[in-house]
């Protein structure tokens, strides 16, 4: 090895990354590691920043610190056994992952879920969306230095977790969806408690609005920061509020309705400029829409079974399937290949934040480090899902 | 002019934000002083799998069929049994590696003899890793307060009666009788 340049990344970095990062490094530029242990990367994401002063010249995300080989694990487990594992992908929105997975297996088996189960699933998925966006909003405020909001958001999220705990028995990894329906019916008192929560949440959303929307500091920190054009977002297959913030009205719930979404009345909020501010507005509006959907589900909740007739040993016929749902972070997909046995032959997970993560270099270029924190925060990356 | 407008807008948003903060300042704190106060756990809270026992004999209901052991994704359940004189399996020991259990409920659902339950206990940490292997006696003790694996269990005759009653009443689930052990550990 040649002489060691102290300004650069040295040590045990893999050559592929090291060579790219250090290529044509100008003598005014320095390389700085942001993460893997950095509070603003929300997990174990590492981004190598190439800086000129405080301005970012380039950024190189480095992932894989949370890799657990989930897709490989699936091949050794039976179909029902994999359900708890999906909870651990996007752990902030576990229900949405479960939903994606069971929908995939049901599609493979040609299984119809009972109407009550379908409504309960939608209800839970939307509650999860609100909870997930609350975590995002709190963390986003924290990134900006407004830690008060974090506490407010988590207080409200606690209420949703209480609801989940009541219905599923757990607070984070629910293991609630089953192939053919849901594990148990809604417990007594759940519907009333959810209605109370909706009322409270609408009040509180107004408070967040008063804190953020229109606040001069907030606007200065977010407007025009990290712009993402619609074309570029589509080209890199961005998903969720990140995509819609750029003005692309694509929502899987609308584009390819699953379960009962085609019977529900809701809007798909879109932004205009594709900057950090628009992504924020999209998420806030989505919370309002989710509350609307939850209300409709509670009103329309039919009676009946919550589980379809499912064989004891689940052996889907040979074939392959791709199923997609709109998780809080965007279009989540699962691709399953079955060879007719009890275990998936191959399972692939499409993580929306993995796609969104690719946007980091292009959006942070030219901004300051403090802005990079906000921009990365606005993509709402969850590393459990990216690294799998 | 622009600056004036800016100052005005800033002050308004500042006042609005402080208003929210002040409102929350006057609210009661939501913190639960945990070791002194305990949360009220909902019915069906998943703490740790435990063995149900026969109310009369006090013995575990488990028939050592081994289905739960095969269902557990992590393979945490070990069953030690002998073949009894009447060709029935007799349970010697039932070991659960509680330290690795992810409390997913799959084993409880799989048991065809209704002999597993999710106990509500949650303070199970230990200084000695070996003590995190829960054996039969401890699991039976943990499962003592419960009667059914399904926390929202409705007795069959009652369920039939509830269904025979007016069909227009739109809440069959609302009538479920709360399961045992709702108060938690
Ligand atoms: S709860 Fe899940 S992880 Fe724990 S023993 Fe049962 S099946 Fe295994
Ligand atoms: S499935 Fe039930 S009866 Fe069979 S070994 Fe497990 S606990 Fe015992």
XYZ file of C-alpha atoms and ligand atoms in Angstrom:
589
model
C 0.000 0.000 0.000
C 1.180 3.497 -0.763
C 1.563 6.113 1.918
C -1.522 6.753 3.985
C -3.375 9.956 3.332
C -4.900 11.063 6.620
C -7.647 13.061 4.965
C -9.231 10.028 3.430
C -11.017 6.898 4.468
C -8.374 4.401 5.415
C -8.416 1.122 7.206
C -10.593 -1.799 6.359
C -13.002 -0.348 3.850
C -13.817 -2.544 0.916
C -11.821 -1.576 -2.163
C -14.923 -0.951 -4.302
C -16.174 1.732 -1.965
C -12.755 3.108 -1.126
C -11.773 3.537 -4.748
C -14.981 5.272 -5.685
C -14.956 7.532 -2.675
C -11.360 8.599 -3.071
C -11.384 9.024 -6.820
C -10.104 12.432 -7.922
C -10.203 13.786 -4.418
C -9.319 17.432 -4.645
C -6.959 18.735 -2.011
C -9.605 21.133 -0.668
C -12.034 18.336 -0.115
C -12.346 16.053 2.852
C -14.223 12.841 3.408
C -16.452 12.486 6.437
C -18.285 9.433 7.629
C -21.841 10.103 8.645
C -22.964 7.009 10.469
C -23.221 4.088 10.911
C -23.644 5.384 14.442
C -25.130 8.790 13.951
C -28.439 9.795 15.477
C -29.705 11.452 12.317
C -29.307 8.444 10.052
C -32.092 6.661 11.956
C -30.428 3.310 12.142
C -27.181 1.906 10.909
C -26.858 3.765 7.635
C -23.445 5.053 6.749
C -23.007 7.836 4.275
C -19.565 8.946 3.230
C -19.738 12.645 2.483
C -17.250 14.408 0.295
C -17.114 17.930 1.582
C -15.731 21.170 0.362
C -15.927 23.319 3.426
C -19.403 22.622 4.665
C -20.883 22.043 1.253
C -21.503 18.525 0.103
C -19.791 17.711 -3.155
C -20.918 14.120 -3.222
C -22.370 11.449 -0.994
C -21.943 7.682 -1.019
C -24.432 5.659 0.987
C -23.079 2.403 2.345
C -25.562 -0.165 3.539
C -25.587 -3.698 4.855
C -24.915 -3.175 8.537
C -28.235 -4.750 9.488
C -28.209 -7.589 7.010
C -29.776 -10.714 8.462
C -30.356 -12.746 5.345
C -34.112 -12.678 5.719
C -34.748 -13.767 2.143
C -32.576 -16.820 2.610
C -34.142 -17.618 5.976
C -37.522 -17.740 4.244
C -36.367 -20.630 2.097
C -35.806 -22.782 5.143
C -39.061 -21.946 6.894
C -42.619 -22.846 6.104
C -45.010 -20.210 4.818
C -46.723 -19.467 8.161
C -43.412 -19.484 10.017
C -42.171 -16.573 7.978
C -44.950 -14.231 9.124
C -43.196 -13.156 12.355
C -40.045 -12.526 10.348
C -41.783 -9.976 8.109
C -42.438 -7.933 11.251
C -38.727 -7.427 11.527
C -38.211 -5.924 8.097
C -39.760 -2.505 8.398
C -40.118 -2.639 12.150
C -41.798 0.762 12.322
C -44.699 -0.534 10.234
C -44.827 -4.244 10.962
C -48.482 -4.752 10.041
C -47.922 -3.437 6.522
C -45.173 -5.983 5.922
C -47.274 -8.838 7.204
C -50.071 -7.707 4.963
C -47.843 -7.676 1.903
C -46.565 -11.148 2.638
C -49.892 -12.818 3.382
C -51.466 -11.185 0.334
C -48.681 -12.687 -1.735
C -49.183 -16.180 -0.369
C -52.960 -15.883 -0.714
C -52.591 -14.809 -4.319
C -50.395 -17.827 -4.904
C -52.966 -20.148 -3.376
C -55.965 -18.378 -4.905
C -57.438 -17.795 -1.474
C -60.266 -15.354 -0.746
C -60.348 -13.716 2.676
C -63.678 -13.184 4.444
C -64.993 -9.595 4.201
C -64.628 -8.919 7.910
C -60.989 -9.946 7.810
C -60.402 -7.702 4.798
C -61.830 -4.699 6.638
C -59.855 -5.454 9.782
C -56.699 -5.687 7.719
C -57.270 -2.317 6.100
C -58.143 -0.803 9.457
C -54.928 -2.080 11.000
C -52.804 -1.087 8.027
C -54.099 2.473 8.176
C -53.623 2.725 11.942
C -50.104 1.566 11.289
C -49.650 4.259 8.674
C -50.600 6.953 11.163
C -48.271 5.457 13.786
C -45.433 5.225 11.305
C -45.855 8.779 10.056
C -45.914 9.959 13.664
C -42.545 8.336 14.271
C -41.290 10.000 11.139
C -42.624 13.418 12.105
C -41.130 13.182 15.573
C -37.757 12.102 14.257
C -37.865 14.755 11.551
C -38.490 17.427 14.175
C -35.629 15.988 16.164
C -33.327 16.184 13.141
C -34.133 19.855 12.928
C -33.516 20.443 16.598
C -37.172 20.704 17.569
C -37.210 17.861 20.035
C -40.512 18.870 21.605
C -42.432 17.539 18.646
C -40.779 14.173 19.099
C -42.328 13.835 22.520
C -45.760 14.925 21.317
C -45.704 12.484 18.412
C -44.646 9.582 20.546
C -47.365 10.365 23.043
C -49.977 9.952 20.328
C -48.254 6.938 18.845
C -48.482 5.318 22.259
C -52.252 5.476 21.921
C -52.097 3.583 18.644
C -49.757 1.036 20.171
C -52.262 0.558 22.969
C -54.895 -0.203 20.356
C -52.580 -2.679 18.678
C -51.722 -4.255 21.988
C -55.389 -4.714 22.676
C -56.085 -6.424 19.358
C -52.872 -8.325 18.767
C -51.227 -8.685 22.169
C -47.991 -7.000 21.162
C -46.739 -3.485 20.652
C -44.207 -3.696 17.858
C -43.979 -7.124 16.276
C -47.613 -8.017 16.015
C -47.682 -11.342 14.188
C -51.354 -10.694 13.590
C -52.023 -11.426 9.935
C -52.495 -15.037 8.982
C -52.664 -16.687 5.614
C -56.415 -16.589 5.034
C -57.364 -13.831 7.442
C -56.293 -12.416 10.775
C -55.431 -14.217 13.980
C -58.323 -13.096 16.126
C -61.335 -10.879 15.910
C -61.280 -7.345 17.269
C -61.618 -7.459 21.050
C -64.630 -5.888 22.758
C -64.336 -2.141 23.098
C -61.820 -1.797 20.275
C -64.160 0.020 17.916
C -65.142 2.616 20.532
C -61.554 3.191 21.575
C -60.501 3.670 17.970
C -63.235 6.226 17.418
C -62.056 8.137 20.489
C -58.555 8.017 19.148
C -59.589 9.429 15.778
C -61.225 12.365 17.495
C -58.149 13.008 19.614
C -55.770 12.562 16.696
C -57.594 15.161 14.585
C -57.168 17.650 17.435
C -53.500 16.857 17.755
C -52.824 17.052 14.038
C -53.972 20.649 14.235
C -51.389 21.244 16.936
C -48.578 19.800 14.821
C -49.760 22.035 12.043
C -49.505 25.070 14.292
C -46.002 24.044 15.293
C -44.647 23.346 11.838
C -46.675 24.488 8.869
C -46.135 28.193 8.404
C -43.346 28.340 10.956
C -40.636 30.580 9.521
C -37.726 28.520 10.767
C -39.283 25.308 9.547
C -39.968 26.772 6.126
C -36.481 28.143 5.845
C -35.066 24.730 6.701
C -37.263 22.742 4.320
C -38.521 24.819 1.394
C -36.388 24.324 -1.671
C -34.141 21.882 0.180
C -33.396 18.582 -1.511
C -35.576 19.008 -4.587
C -36.425 15.880 -6.524
C -37.937 16.083 -9.971
C -40.812 13.825 -10.938
C -38.835 12.288 -13.808
C -35.891 11.471 -11.623
C -38.125 10.043 -8.903
C -39.781 7.729 -11.417
C -36.475 6.815 -13.016
C -35.081 5.633 -9.691
C -38.404 3.999 -8.751
C -38.904 6.079 -5.641
C -41.944 5.165 -3.627
C -44.478 6.473 -1.191
C -44.602 10.061 0.023
C -41.169 10.654 -1.485
C -42.566 9.933 -4.941
C -45.849 11.733 -4.346
C -44.067 14.760 -2.919
C -42.588 15.208 -6.386
C -46.032 15.388 -7.891
C -46.496 11.823 -9.129
C -49.916 10.655 -7.982
C -49.043 6.985 -7.759
C -50.457 5.047 -4.865
C -50.818 1.271 -4.973
C -54.086 1.560 -3.052
C -55.422 3.498 -6.040
C -53.492 2.048 -8.936
C -53.996 -1.623 -8.097
C -56.539 -1.739 -5.271
C -56.230 -4.720 -2.962
C -58.600 -5.867 -0.225
C -61.373 -3.281 0.060
C -59.563 -0.110 -0.955
C -61.673 0.242 -4.085
C -64.761 0.660 -1.882
C -63.250 3.364 0.263
C -63.210 7.067 -0.352
C -59.850 8.735 0.130
C -57.537 11.092 -1.633
C -53.935 10.707 -2.691
C -52.143 13.890 -1.672
C -49.373 15.065 -3.985
C -46.777 17.812 -3.727
C -45.544 20.224 -6.369
C -41.877 21.025 -5.966
C -40.627 17.735 -4.638
C -38.643 19.386 -1.864
C -38.431 18.385 1.772
C -41.369 20.603 2.622
C -43.639 18.886 0.094
C -42.752 15.478 1.420
C -43.676 16.699 4.876
C -47.013 18.083 3.683
C -47.771 14.819 1.881
C -47.292 12.805 5.030
C -49.397 15.128 7.161
C -52.214 14.975 4.607
C -51.875 11.213 4.415
C -52.467 10.975 8.134
C -55.737 12.869 7.664
C -56.715 10.517 4.838
C -55.816 7.473 6.907
C -58.047 8.655 9.722
C -60.810 9.006 7.151
C -60.243 5.455 5.937
C -60.212 4.086 9.480
C -63.525 5.781 10.158
C -65.068 4.293 7.010
C -63.782 0.841 7.945
C -65.289 1.100 11.395
C -68.627 2.118 9.894
C -68.640 -0.596 7.261
C -67.193 -3.425 9.366
C -69.262 -6.471 8.372
C -69.989 -9.445 10.606
C -68.657 -12.893 10.080
C -65.566 -14.986 10.225
C -62.079 -13.552 10.280
C -60.373 -16.636 8.909
C -60.983 -18.421 5.630
C -60.861 -22.190 5.394
C -57.185 -22.948 5.071
C -55.562 -26.382 4.870
C -53.542 -27.390 7.930
C -50.323 -27.596 5.979
C -49.930 -24.719 3.578
C -48.515 -25.897 0.265
C -49.204 -23.420 -2.515
C -49.188 -24.815 -6.043
C -46.124 -24.394 -8.189
C -45.737 -20.944 -9.621
C -44.533 -17.475 -8.916
C -46.271 -14.355 -7.781
C -45.634 -10.698 -7.125
C -47.869 -8.870 -4.686
C -47.656 -5.227 -3.802
C -49.187 -3.007 -1.146
C -48.838 0.611 -0.168
C -46.939 0.592 3.113
C -46.346 3.876 4.948
C -43.001 4.196 3.188
C -44.298 3.311 -0.237
C -44.941 0.395 -2.507
C -43.738 -2.739 -0.762
C -43.677 -5.891 -2.794
C -43.037 -9.540 -2.289
C -42.016 -11.966 -4.983
C -42.507 -15.612 -4.124
C -41.537 -18.637 -6.154
C -43.182 -21.846 -5.034
C -42.141 -25.304 -6.073
C -45.158 -26.932 -4.501
C -43.581 -27.720 -1.155
C -44.219 -26.175 2.240
C -41.317 -23.742 1.989
C -40.897 -20.912 -0.496
C -38.359 -21.800 -3.160
C -37.324 -18.178 -3.394
C -38.604 -15.050 -1.761
C -37.646 -11.536 -2.651
C -38.666 -8.411 -0.824
C -39.094 -5.103 -2.576
C -38.296 -2.460 0.004
C -39.493 1.049 -0.841
C -36.846 2.726 1.272
C -34.119 0.847 -0.539
C -35.207 2.648 -3.690
C -35.535 5.935 -1.841
C -32.081 5.592 -0.398
C -30.576 5.813 -3.888
C -31.887 9.339 -4.117
C -29.610 10.590 -1.364
C -26.529 11.463 -3.477
C -28.512 13.404 -6.061
C -30.603 15.333 -3.601
C -27.934 16.317 -1.100
C -25.375 17.488 -3.640
C -24.694 21.189 -3.197
C -26.374 21.512 0.170
C -24.858 21.898 3.618
C -24.362 19.054 6.089
C -27.207 20.289 8.256
C -29.505 20.145 5.221
C -28.356 16.637 4.410
C -29.715 15.539 7.759
C -33.094 16.991 6.880
C -33.114 15.551 3.369
C -32.215 12.057 4.510
C -34.794 12.378 7.246
C -37.456 13.323 4.733
C -36.985 10.034 2.862
C -37.903 8.129 6.008
C -35.397 5.345 5.608
C -35.757 2.289 7.813
C -32.636 0.206 7.680
C -34.281 -3.001 8.810
C -36.028 -3.040 5.476
C -33.150 -1.785 3.349
C -30.650 -4.359 4.558
C -33.080 -7.216 5.164
C -41.677 46.111 3.196
C -40.668 42.551 2.672
C -38.658 42.537 5.868
C -41.610 43.918 7.835
C -43.846 41.200 6.488
C -41.217 38.656 7.347
C -40.965 39.890 10.910
C -44.729 39.835 11.222
C -45.037 36.291 9.907
C -42.214 35.085 12.078
C -43.775 36.524 15.208
C -47.157 35.030 14.416
C -45.759 31.557 13.818
C -43.602 31.910 16.899
C -46.597 32.840 19.036
C -48.641 30.004 17.547
C -45.955 27.475 18.319
C -45.496 28.718 21.830
C -49.256 28.547 22.290
C -49.165 24.822 21.536
C -46.246 24.319 23.868
C -48.015 26.204 26.610
C -51.191 24.191 26.149
C -49.209 21.003 26.527
C -47.399 22.452 29.511
C -50.722 22.630 31.315
C -51.711 19.054 30.410
C -51.204 16.267 32.876
C -48.024 14.252 32.345
C -48.536 10.945 30.573
C -45.477 9.213 31.970
C -46.052 6.029 33.897
C -43.546 5.755 36.753
C -42.831 2.196 35.765
C -41.401 0.196 38.625
C -43.761 1.894 41.057
C -46.762 2.012 38.748
C -47.624 -0.839 36.422
C -49.423 -0.701 33.129
C -52.810 -2.372 32.968
C -52.250 -5.057 30.375
C -55.042 -5.795 27.927
C -56.605 -9.227 27.690
C -54.529 -11.330 25.346
C -51.228 -9.629 26.017
C -48.398 -11.840 24.820
C -45.764 -12.294 27.496
C -44.321 -15.783 27.256
C -45.731 -19.152 26.181
C -46.739 -21.264 29.182
C -48.321 -24.648 29.750
C -51.957 -24.968 30.720
C -52.774 -27.473 33.389
C -55.751 -29.559 34.294
C -57.733 -27.758 36.978
C -58.424 -30.937 38.925
C -55.172 -32.832 38.798
C -52.916 -29.794 38.434
C -50.868 -31.661 35.813
C -49.920 -30.211 32.447
C -52.475 -30.929 29.739
C -49.746 -31.425 27.169
C -49.793 -34.808 25.459
C -46.251 -34.526 24.137
C -47.395 -34.689 20.532
C -44.600 -32.376 19.458
C -46.584 -30.221 17.062
C -45.626 -27.001 18.821
C -41.957 -27.948 18.674
C -42.249 -28.409 14.923
C -44.167 -25.154 14.479
C -41.762 -22.874 16.308
C -39.733 -21.074 13.625
C -36.693 -20.951 15.876
C -37.024 -24.466 17.256
C -36.993 -23.361 20.866
C -39.213 -26.082 22.274
C -37.758 -29.413 23.340
C -40.020 -32.199 24.479
C -38.820 -35.113 26.540
C -41.346 -37.911 26.769
C -41.562 -41.648 27.333
C -44.014 -44.157 25.987
C -46.347 -45.124 28.829
C -47.818 -48.570 29.423
C -51.057 -47.769 27.584
C -49.132 -46.614 24.480
C -49.704 -42.995 25.454
C -46.843 -40.573 25.640
C -46.003 -39.278 29.074
C -44.413 -35.879 29.338
C -41.175 -35.921 31.255
C -39.980 -32.450 30.620
C -40.919 -29.547 28.402
C -38.182 -26.983 27.791
C -38.636 -23.566 26.305
C -35.610 -21.459 25.479
C -37.291 -18.325 26.714
C -34.339 -16.044 26.103
C -34.692 -16.434 22.362
C -38.456 -16.648 22.131
C -39.914 -13.900 19.957
C -43.400 -14.379 21.414
C -44.960 -14.867 18.018
C -47.859 -17.003 19.224
C -47.435 -19.624 16.503
C -46.821 -22.460 18.968
C -49.897 -21.545 20.993
C -52.093 -21.559 17.902
C -50.708 -24.830 16.650
C -51.432 -26.879 19.761
C -54.405 -29.150 18.968
C -55.014 -29.959 22.647
C -55.403 -26.405 23.913
C -52.524 -26.870 26.314
C -50.412 -23.817 25.579
C -51.227 -20.238 26.469
C -49.579 -16.846 26.271
C -48.948 -15.808 29.848
C -48.902 -12.117 30.659
C -45.658 -12.134 32.639
C -42.985 -9.876 31.259
C -40.276 -9.405 33.874
C -38.426 -12.613 33.130
C -34.845 -11.430 32.812
C -32.192 -13.280 34.770
C -28.516 -12.978 35.596
C -27.886 -16.585 34.707
C -28.465 -17.533 31.067
C -29.123 -21.134 32.055
C -32.173 -20.019 33.964
C -33.650 -18.741 30.718
C -34.354 -22.327 29.760
C -37.791 -22.666 31.277
C -38.657 -26.192 32.300
C -41.995 -27.885 32.742
C -42.601 -26.895 36.358
C -41.964 -23.231 35.774
C -44.077 -23.193 32.607
C -46.962 -24.877 34.406
C -46.686 -22.305 37.202
C -46.732 -19.465 34.657
C -49.796 -20.939 32.983
C -51.705 -21.563 36.207
C -54.015 -18.487 36.061
C -55.294 -19.271 32.578
C -57.909 -21.648 31.283
C -57.876 -21.282 27.525
C -55.286 -20.653 24.902
C -57.591 -18.191 23.157
C -57.845 -15.099 25.348
C -61.129 -14.060 23.742
C -62.596 -17.496 24.265
C -66.372 -17.783 24.437
C -67.812 -20.992 25.855
C -69.578 -22.962 23.148
C -73.116 -22.985 24.652
C -72.919 -19.251 25.300
C -71.688 -18.607 21.801
C -74.512 -20.635 20.338
C -77.008 -18.696 22.457
C -75.532 -15.391 21.360
C -75.807 -16.415 17.747
C -79.366 -17.739 18.140
C -80.466 -14.370 19.536
C -81.423 -11.503 17.221
C -79.385 -11.761 14.068
C -79.754 -8.019 13.452
C -77.599 -7.161 16.463
C -74.369 -6.177 14.782
C -71.793 -7.147 17.355
C -71.043 -10.792 17.878
C -67.479 -9.957 18.826
C -68.510 -7.306 21.307
C -70.056 -9.902 23.580
C -66.954 -11.978 24.068
C -66.290 -12.611 27.683
C -62.940 -11.289 28.834
C -60.410 -14.066 29.146
C -58.657 -15.034 32.330
C -55.810 -13.125 33.856
C -56.581 -9.715 32.423
C -54.734 -7.727 35.062
C -51.292 -8.858 34.173
C -48.368 -10.040 36.189
S -43.826 -17.925 20.741
Fe -42.928 -18.263 18.721
S -40.721 -18.188 19.081
Fe -41.683 -18.458 21.075
S -41.678 -20.655 21.399
Fe -43.645 -20.136 20.467
S -43.365 -20.406 18.281
Fe -41.321 -20.350 19.218
S -48.670 -29.081 20.636
Fe -49.652 -28.933 22.648
S -49.973 -31.053 23.250
Fe -48.513 -31.113 21.555
S -46.503 -31.093 22.564
Fe -47.030 -28.966 22.162
S -48.039 -28.254 24.025
Fe -48.002 -30.485 24.108
